[in-house]
PDB file of C-alpha atoms in Angstrom:
ATOM      1  CA  LYS A   1     -13.592 -13.245 -29.236  1.00 66.00           C
ATOM      2  CA  GLU A   2     -15.713 -10.272 -30.304  1.00 75.00           C
ATOM      3  CA  PHE A   3     -13.046  -9.140 -32.782  1.00 75.00           C
ATOM      4  CA  PRO A   4     -11.319 -12.324 -34.023  1.00 71.00           C
ATOM      5  CA  ASP A   5      -9.386 -10.388 -36.663  1.00 68.00           C
ATOM      6  CA  GLY A   6      -8.028  -8.006 -34.041  1.00 68.00           C
ATOM      7  CA  GLY A   7     -10.153  -4.982 -34.909  1.00 72.00           C
ATOM      8  CA  HIS A   8      -8.045  -1.870 -34.333  1.00 73.00           C
ATOM      9  CA  TRP A   9      -5.562  -3.848 -32.222  1.00 69.00           C
ATOM     10  CA  SER A  10      -2.126  -4.347 -33.718  1.00 69.00           C
ATOM     11  CA  GLY A  11       0.399  -6.696 -32.182  1.00 70.00           C
ATOM     12  CA  LYS A  12       0.106  -9.119 -29.282  1.00 72.00           C
ATOM     13  CA  ASN A  13      -0.780  -9.014 -25.607  1.00 72.00           C
ATOM     14  CA  TYR A  14       1.743 -10.059 -22.982  1.00 71.00           C
ATOM     15  CA  THR A  15       0.341 -12.895 -20.861  1.00 72.00           C
ATOM     16  CA  PHE A  16       1.432 -14.170 -17.450  1.00 68.00           C
ATOM     17  CA  ASP A  17       1.494 -17.832 -18.451  1.00 72.00           C
ATOM     18  CA  LYS A  18       3.486 -20.150 -20.718  1.00 69.00           C
ATOM     19  CA  ARG A  19       2.094 -18.511 -23.849  1.00 65.00           C
ATOM     20  CA  PHE A  20       3.868 -15.218 -22.989  1.00 66.00           C
ATOM     21  CA  ALA A  21       2.240 -13.514 -25.988  1.00 69.00           C
ATOM     22  CA  HIS A  22      -1.292 -13.832 -27.342  1.00 72.00           C
ATOM     23  CA  ALA A  23      -2.578 -12.686 -30.749  1.00 73.00           C
ATOM     24  CA  PRO A  24      -6.183 -12.336 -32.002  1.00 74.00           C
ATOM     25  CA  PRO A  25      -7.451 -15.886 -32.727  1.00 70.00           C
ATOM     26  CA  LYS A  26      -8.243 -15.441 -36.434  1.00 69.00           C
ATOM     27  CA  ILE A  27      -4.694 -14.473 -37.359  1.00 65.00           C
ATOM     28  CA  ASP A  28      -2.813 -16.235 -34.609  1.00 63.00           C
ATOM     29  CA  ALA A  29      -2.101 -19.235 -36.867  1.00 57.00           C
ATOM     30  CA  VAL A  30      -0.797 -16.973 -39.623  1.00 59.00           C
ATOM     31  CA  SER A  31       1.469 -15.116 -37.228  1.00 52.00           C
ATOM     32  CA  GLN A  32       3.049 -18.408 -36.193  1.00 50.00           C
ATOM     33  CA  GLU A  33       4.513 -18.737 -39.698  1.00 49.00           C
ATOM     34  CA  LYS A  34       5.052 -15.079 -40.548  1.00 52.00           C
ATOM     35  CA  ASP A  35       6.164 -12.344 -38.183  1.00 54.00           C
ATOM     36  CA  ILE A  36       3.388 -10.012 -39.325  1.00 55.00           C
ATOM     37  CA  LEU A  37       2.384  -9.236 -35.736  1.00 62.00           C
ATOM     38  CA  THR A  38       5.829  -9.184 -34.195  1.00 72.00           C
ATOM     39  CA  LYS A  39       6.304  -5.674 -32.817  1.00 75.00           C
ATOM     40  CA  GLY A  40       9.095  -6.542 -30.401  1.00 83.00           C
ATOM     41  CA  LYS A  41      12.741  -7.184 -31.067  1.00 90.00           C
ATOM     42  CA  CYS A  42      15.596  -9.065 -29.444  1.00 94.00           C
ATOM     43  CA  GLU A  43      17.402  -6.817 -26.993  1.00 94.00           C
ATOM     44  CA  ALA A  44      20.748  -8.310 -28.000  1.00 94.00           C
ATOM     45  CA  CYS A  45      20.651  -8.439 -31.837  1.00 94.00           C
ATOM     46  CA  SER A  46      17.499  -6.386 -32.678  1.00 92.00           C
ATOM     47  CA  LYS A  47      15.949  -9.287 -34.583  1.00 91.00           C
ATOM     48  CA  ALA A  48      12.124  -9.300 -34.684  1.00 88.00           C
ATOM     49  CA  TRP A  49      11.088 -11.359 -31.649  1.00 86.00           C
ATOM     50  CA  ASP A  50       8.191 -11.563 -29.202  1.00 80.00           C
ATOM     51  CA  LYS A  51       8.761 -14.705 -27.145  1.00 80.00           C
ATOM     52  CA  PHE A  52      10.047 -14.407 -23.588  1.00 81.00           C
ATOM     53  CA  GLY A  53      12.241 -17.209 -22.294  1.00 77.00           C
ATOM     54  CA  GLY A  54      15.412 -18.084 -20.466  1.00 74.00           C
ATOM     55  CA  LYS A  55      14.307 -16.335 -17.291  1.00 81.00           C
ATOM     56  CA  ARG A  56      16.707 -13.449 -17.942  1.00 89.00           C
ATOM     57  CA  ARG A  57      15.737 -10.013 -16.679  1.00 91.00           C
ATOM     58  CA  CYS A  58      16.853  -6.487 -17.430  1.00 93.00           C
ATOM     59  CA  PRO A  59      19.831  -5.843 -15.093  1.00 92.00           C
ATOM     60  CA  THR A  60      18.608  -2.356 -14.180  1.00 91.00           C
ATOM     61  CA  CYS A  61      14.803  -2.481 -13.840  1.00 90.00           C
ATOM     62  CA  GLY A  62      14.223  -6.242 -13.527  1.00 89.00           C
ATOM     63  CA  VAL A  63      11.540  -6.744 -16.208  1.00 88.00           C
ATOM     64  CA  PRO A  64      11.745  -9.966 -18.294  1.00 88.00           C
ATOM     65  CA  SER A  65      14.271  -9.669 -21.131  1.00 90.00           C
ATOM     66  CA  LEU A  66      13.206 -10.212 -24.737  1.00 91.00           C
ATOM     67  CA  ILE A  67      16.053 -12.351 -26.094  1.00 93.00           C
ATOM     68  CA  CYS A  68      15.800 -14.447 -29.283  1.00 92.00           C
ATOM     69  CA  LYS A  69      16.537 -18.151 -29.274  1.00 91.00           C
ATOM     70  CA  GLU A  70      19.864 -17.809 -31.112  1.00 93.00           C
ATOM     71  CA  CYS A  71      21.247 -15.178 -28.722  1.00 94.00           C
ATOM     72  CA  MET A  72      20.103 -17.184 -25.714  1.00 92.00           C
ATOM     73  CA  LEU A  73      21.852 -20.321 -27.023  1.00 92.00           C
ATOM     74  CA  LYS A  74      25.051 -18.333 -27.602  1.00 93.00           C
ATOM     75  CA  HIS A  75      24.811 -17.001 -24.061  1.00 92.00           C
ATOM     76  CA  LYS A  76      24.362 -20.463 -22.550  1.00 91.00           C
ATOM     77  CA  SER A  77      27.208 -21.945 -24.585  1.00 93.00           C
ATOM     78  CA  GLY A  78      29.534 -19.101 -23.659  1.00 91.00           C
ATOM     79  CA  GLU A  79      30.010 -18.021 -27.280  1.00 92.00           C
ATOM     80  CA  HIS A  80      28.572 -14.578 -26.587  1.00 91.00           C
ATOM     81  CA  LYS A  81      27.590 -13.708 -23.027  1.00 92.00           C
ATOM     82  CA  LEU A  82      24.737 -11.285 -22.351  1.00 93.00           C
ATOM     83  CA  ASP A  83      26.314  -8.682 -20.062  1.00 92.00           C
ATOM     84  CA  ASN A  84      24.741  -5.737 -18.211  1.00 90.00           C
ATOM     85  CA  SER A  85      24.810  -3.606 -21.360  1.00 92.00           C
ATOM     86  CA  ILE A  86      21.877  -5.656 -22.697  1.00 94.00           C
ATOM     87  CA  ARG A  87      18.908  -3.825 -21.227  1.00 94.00           C
ATOM     88  CA  CYS A  88      15.213  -3.409 -22.000  1.00 92.00           C
ATOM     89  CA  ASP A  89      14.125  -0.813 -24.566  1.00 91.00           C
ATOM     90  CA  LEU A  90      12.758   1.521 -21.905  1.00 91.00           C
ATOM     91  CA  CYS A  91      16.011   1.588 -19.917  1.00 93.00           C
ATOM     92  CA  VAL A  92      17.952   2.135 -23.144  1.00 93.00           C
ATOM     93  CA  SER A  93      15.694   4.984 -24.294  1.00 92.00           C
ATOM     94  CA  GLN A  94      15.916   6.670 -20.873  1.00 91.00           C
ATOM     95  CA  ASN A  95      19.652   5.948 -20.591  1.00 92.00           C
ATOM     96  CA  ILE A  96      19.201   4.055 -17.329  1.00 92.00           C
ATOM     97  CA  ARG A  97      22.421   2.135 -16.645  1.00 90.00           C
ATOM     98  CA  SER A  98      22.209   1.148 -12.968  1.00 89.00           C
ATOM     99  CA  LYS A  99      19.709   0.312 -10.247  1.00 85.00           C
ATOM    100  CA  ALA A 100      20.841   3.375  -8.265  1.00 84.00           C
ATOM    101  CA  GLN A 101      20.105   5.611 -11.247  1.00 89.00           C
ATOM    102  CA  LEU A 102      16.674   4.008 -11.591  1.00 87.00           C
ATOM    103  CA  ARG A 103      15.898   4.593  -7.886  1.00 82.00           C
ATOM    104  CA  ASN A 104      16.957   8.235  -8.176  1.00 82.00           C
ATOM    105  CA  GLN A 105      14.701   8.727 -11.167  1.00 85.00           C
ATOM    106  CA  GLU A 106      11.766   7.069  -9.390  1.00 84.00           C
ATOM    107  CA  GLU A 107      12.354   9.309  -6.375  1.00 80.00           C
ATOM    108  CA  LYS A 108      12.417  12.395  -8.610  1.00 83.00           C
ATOM    109  CA  GLU A 109       9.234  11.372 -10.409  1.00 86.00           C
ATOM    110  CA  MET A 110       7.486  10.671  -7.087  1.00 81.00           C
ATOM    111  CA  ASN A 111       8.477  14.077  -5.703  1.00 78.00           C
ATOM    112  CA  GLU A 112       7.249  15.797  -8.875  1.00 84.00           C
ATOM    113  CA  TYR A 113       3.979  13.859  -8.668  1.00 81.00           C
ATOM    114  CA  GLU A 114       3.431  14.830  -5.022  1.00 76.00           C
ATOM    115  CA  GLN A 115       4.249  18.458  -5.773  1.00 78.00           C
ATOM    116  CA  GLY A 116       1.627  18.381  -8.528  1.00 80.00           C
ATOM    117  CA  LEU A 117      -0.962  17.010  -6.092  1.00 76.00           C
ATOM    118  CA  LEU A 118      -0.058  19.725  -3.564  1.00 73.00           C
ATOM    119  CA  GLN A 119      -0.512  22.448  -6.166  1.00 77.00           C
ATOM    120  CA  LYS A 120      -3.915  21.046  -7.119  1.00 78.00           C
ATOM    121  CA  GLY A 121      -4.957  20.824  -3.470  1.00 73.00           C
ATOM    122  CA  LEU A 122      -5.311  17.042  -3.646  1.00 70.00           C
ATOM    123  CA  LEU A 123      -2.616  16.398  -1.036  1.00 60.00           C
ATOM    124  CA  LYS A 124      -2.622  18.120   2.334  1.00 54.00           C
ATOM    125  CA  SER A 125       0.572  19.733   3.479  1.00 51.00           C
ATOM    126  CA  ASN A 126       1.181  20.477   7.167  1.00 45.00           C
ATOM    127  CA  ASP A 127       2.563  23.817   8.270  1.00 40.00           C
ATOM    128  CA  TYR A 128       3.944  22.443  11.525  1.00 37.00           C
ATOM    129  CA  ASN A 129       7.588  22.978  12.323  1.00 40.00           C
ATOM    130  CA  GLU A 130       9.841  21.738  15.066  1.00 40.00           C
ATOM    131  CA  GLU A 131       9.883  24.991  17.039  1.00 39.00           C
ATOM    132  CA  SER A 132       6.126  25.553  17.116  1.00 37.00           C
ATOM    133  CA  ILE A 133       5.409  21.963  18.154  1.00 40.00           C
ATOM    134  CA  SER A 134       8.023  21.648  20.867  1.00 42.00           C
ATOM    135  CA  ALA A 135       7.079  25.028  22.298  1.00 35.00           C
ATOM    136  CA  ASP A 136       3.415  24.043  22.733  1.00 48.00           C
ATOM    137  CA  PRO A 137       2.947  21.652  25.691  1.00 47.00           C
ATOM    138  CA  THR A 138      -0.756  21.218  24.865  1.00 57.00           C
ATOM    139  CA  ASN A 139       0.112  19.589  21.550  1.00 67.00           C
ATOM    140  CA  ILE A 140       0.789  16.235  23.244  1.00 81.00           C
ATOM    141  CA  PRO A 141      -2.061  13.761  22.498  1.00 85.00           C
ATOM    142  CA  PRO A 142      -3.263  11.247  25.106  1.00 90.00           C
ATOM    143  CA  ASN A 143      -1.588   7.845  25.379  1.00 93.00           C
ATOM    144  CA  PRO A 144      -3.864   5.933  27.794  1.00 90.00           C
ATOM    145  CA  GLU A 145      -2.408   2.509  26.888  1.00 94.00           C
ATOM    146  CA  ASN A 146       1.170   3.734  27.418  1.00 95.00           C
ATOM    147  CA  VAL A 147       2.227   2.645  23.925  1.00 96.00           C
ATOM    148  CA  THR A 148       5.922   3.150  23.197  1.00 97.00           C
ATOM    149  CA  ARG A 149       6.077   1.626  19.696  1.00 97.00           C
ATOM    150  CA  LEU A 150       5.462   3.995  16.781  1.00 97.00           C
ATOM    151  CA  PHE A 151       5.100   3.562  13.030  1.00 97.00           C
ATOM    152  CA  LEU A 152       6.629   6.246  10.795  1.00 97.00           C
ATOM    153  CA  LYS A 153       6.037   6.678   7.078  1.00 95.00           C
ATOM    154  CA  ASN A 154       6.479   9.140   4.206  1.00 94.00           C
ATOM    155  CA  MET A 155      10.150   9.651   5.015  1.00 94.00           C
ATOM    156  CA  CYS A 156      12.658  10.739   2.390  1.00 91.00           C
ATOM    157  CA  ARG A 157      14.005   7.453   1.023  1.00 88.00           C
ATOM    158  CA  LYS A 158      17.238   9.005  -0.191  1.00 85.00           C
ATOM    159  CA  PHE A 159      18.428  11.177   2.705  1.00 89.00           C
ATOM    160  CA  MET A 160      16.710  10.004   5.900  1.00 92.00           C
ATOM    161  CA  ASP A 161      19.154   8.547   8.416  1.00 92.00           C
ATOM    162  CA  GLN A 162      19.426   7.747  12.123  1.00 94.00           C
ATOM    163  CA  HIS A 163      20.921  11.111  13.059  1.00 93.00           C
ATOM    164  CA  THR A 164      18.161  13.098  11.343  1.00 93.00           C
ATOM    165  CA  LEU A 165      15.385  10.945  12.784  1.00 95.00           C
ATOM    166  CA  CYS A 166      16.701  11.028  16.356  1.00 94.00           C
ATOM    167  CA  ASN A 167      17.138  14.801  16.221  1.00 92.00           C
ATOM    168  CA  THR A 168      13.543  15.130  15.046  1.00 93.00           C
ATOM    169  CA  LEU A 169      12.037  12.718  17.599  1.00 95.00           C
ATOM    170  CA  PRO A 170      13.974  12.759  20.901  1.00 94.00           C
ATOM    171  CA  GLY A 171      13.672   9.597  22.980  1.00 95.00           C
ATOM    172  CA  ILE A 172      14.145   6.926  20.295  1.00 97.00           C
ATOM    173  CA  THR A 173      15.889   3.822  21.655  1.00 97.00           C
ATOM    174  CA  HIS A 174      15.357   1.347  18.777  1.00 97.00           C
ATOM    175  CA  ILE A 175      14.816   1.724  15.020  1.00 97.00           C
ATOM    176  CA  VAL A 176      13.706  -0.923  12.518  1.00 96.00           C
ATOM    177  CA  TRP A 177      13.918   0.480   8.996  1.00 96.00           C
ATOM    178  CA  ARG A 178      11.473  -1.080   6.536  1.00 95.00           C
ATOM    179  CA  MET A 179      13.522  -2.384   3.606  1.00 93.00           C
ATOM    180  CA  ASP A 180      12.788  -4.446   0.508  1.00 88.00           C
ATOM    181  CA  ARG A 181      14.042  -7.960   1.255  1.00 84.00           C
ATOM    182  CA  LYS A 182      15.454  -8.537  -2.222  1.00 82.00           C
ATOM    183  CA  THR A 183      16.829  -5.131  -3.220  1.00 83.00           C
ATOM    184  CA  GLN A 184      17.390  -3.685   0.277  1.00 85.00           C
ATOM    185  CA  GLN A 185      15.733  -0.501  -0.974  1.00 88.00           C
ATOM    186  CA  PHE A 186      14.386   1.730   1.803  1.00 92.00           C
ATOM    187  CA  PHE A 187      10.589   2.075   1.691  1.00 92.00           C
ATOM    188  CA  GLY A 188      10.549   5.391   3.567  1.00 93.00           C
ATOM    189  CA  GLN A 189       8.972   3.707   6.595  1.00 96.00           C
ATOM    190  CA  ALA A 190      10.193   2.535  10.010  1.00 97.00           C
ATOM    191  CA  TRP A 191       9.130   1.261  13.412  1.00 97.00           C
ATOM    192  CA  VAL A 192      10.665   2.936  16.455  1.00 97.00           C
ATOM    193  CA  GLU A 193      10.647   2.255  20.185  1.00 97.00           C
ATOM    194  CA  MET A 194      10.488   5.300  22.438  1.00 97.00           C
ATOM    195  CA  ALA A 195      12.091   5.482  25.888  1.00 96.00           C
ATOM    196  CA  THR A 196       8.814   6.356  27.652  1.00 96.00           C
ATOM    197  CA  PRO A 197       5.095   6.626  26.865  1.00 96.00           C
ATOM    198  CA  GLU A 198       5.475  10.398  27.277  1.00 94.00           C
ATOM    199  CA  ASP A 199       8.159  10.476  24.576  1.00 95.00           C
ATOM    200  CA  ALA A 200       5.862   8.451  22.317  1.00 95.00           C
ATOM    201  CA  ALA A 201       2.942  10.809  22.911  1.00 95.00           C
ATOM    202  CA  ARG A 202       5.135  13.824  22.267  1.00 93.00           C
ATOM    203  CA  ALA A 203       6.297  12.285  18.991  1.00 94.00           C
ATOM    204  CA  VAL A 204       2.735  11.524  17.845  1.00 94.00           C
ATOM    205  CA  GLY A 205       1.905  15.137  18.633  1.00 92.00           C
ATOM    206  CA  MET A 206       4.474  16.083  15.980  1.00 92.00           C
ATOM    207  CA  ASN A 207       2.607  14.134  13.300  1.00 92.00           C
ATOM    208  CA  GLY A 208       2.928  16.033  10.037  1.00 91.00           C
ATOM    209  CA  ILE A 209       6.190  17.810  10.850  1.00 91.00           C
ATOM    210  CA  SER A 210       8.219  18.564   7.726  1.00 90.00           C
ATOM    211  CA  VAL A 211      11.442  16.546   7.643  1.00 91.00           C
ATOM    212  CA  LEU A 212      13.650  16.770   4.544  1.00 88.00           C
ATOM    213  CA  SER A 213      10.799  18.557   2.757  1.00 84.00           C
ATOM    214  CA  ARG A 214       8.295  15.760   3.436  1.00 89.00           C
ATOM    215  CA  PRO A 215       5.451  15.673   6.003  1.00 92.00           C
ATOM    216  CA  LEU A 216       6.353  12.867   8.409  1.00 94.00           C
ATOM    217  CA  SER A 217       3.474  10.572   9.406  1.00 94.00           C
ATOM    218  CA  ILE A 218       3.708   9.372  13.023  1.00 95.00           C
ATOM    219  CA  SER A 219       1.214   7.026  14.680  1.00 95.00           C
ATOM    220  CA  TYR A 220       0.922   4.574  17.568  1.00 95.00           C
ATOM    221  CA  GLN A 221       1.368   0.912  16.640  1.00 95.00           C
ATOM    222  CA  PRO A 222       1.468  -1.431  19.653  1.00 94.00           C
ATOM    223  CA  PRO A 223       3.325  -4.747  19.199  1.00 92.00           C
ATOM    224  CA  ASP A 224       1.069  -7.575  17.993  1.00 88.00           C
ATOM    225  CA  GLY A 225       2.836 -10.147  20.169  1.00 85.00           C
ATOM    226  CA  LYS A 226       3.838 -12.356  17.202  1.00 84.00           C
ATOM    227  CA  ASP A 227       7.460 -11.212  17.183  1.00 84.00           C
ATOM    228  CA  ARG A 228       9.808 -10.030  19.889  1.00 90.00           C
ATOM    229  CA  TRP A 229       9.741  -6.268  20.240  1.00 95.00           C
ATOM    230  CA  PRO A 230      11.994  -4.428  20.231  1.00 94.00           C
ATOM    231  CA  PRO A 231      14.601  -6.653  18.564  1.00 93.00           C
ATOM    232  CA  ASN A 232      18.029  -6.457  20.202  1.00 92.00           C
ATOM    233  CA  SER A 233      19.707  -5.718  16.873  1.00 92.00           C
ATOM    234  CA  SER A 234      17.723  -2.466  16.514  1.00 94.00           C
ATOM    235  CA  ARG A 235      19.035  -0.841  19.731  1.00 94.00           C
ATOM    236  CA  LEU A 236      20.774   2.488  19.216  1.00 94.00           C
ATOM    237  CA  GLU A 237      24.199   2.963  20.709  1.00 81.00           C
TER     238      GLU A 237
END
């Protein structure tokens, strides 16, 4: 409203409603007839286009696909199907061709980001190791409520598995891995049931231990009573 002609802004804003794209009001009417503000292009034919529709998403990253009306009609009629090679500009520029490749890149970027924070002193790193913790009997914190359910986070999403976790925290009887419901991607978090309150306390005493080059966060989290705990399907054999 303050800059009806757009000021220094060039192009349109993406909106989360039926408009999809919004131009400065003074030239919005002009842009309806001429593509003077169209910065985007159809991902299938590269025609100038800025209107989202058809509910199609990039097959690798999942963002809405920018497909022109003609290409969408051809897709629906079967004349020319939009296969997995039609991806968003960002996935094309970064040569991302699969969801697994995208997850690996995100994991790499996250590790690089955390390493940068460590170097700047903005993220604390623990110097604990398995030998020093297990050899110190005084490192076991109190557990007056006899909690046996623990919440773990900051695990390596790519390499953490049952064998590694059980070797790190002896006494685990049940594991519930926290996964994305749609993609089944591991969040790097889990709930575990320990055999005894002593095992739980010993595990919490290992909070910060480095596992797969990441400091493992371990804390008590008693069941809230809303769901059955531990679920039978999570029992380890």
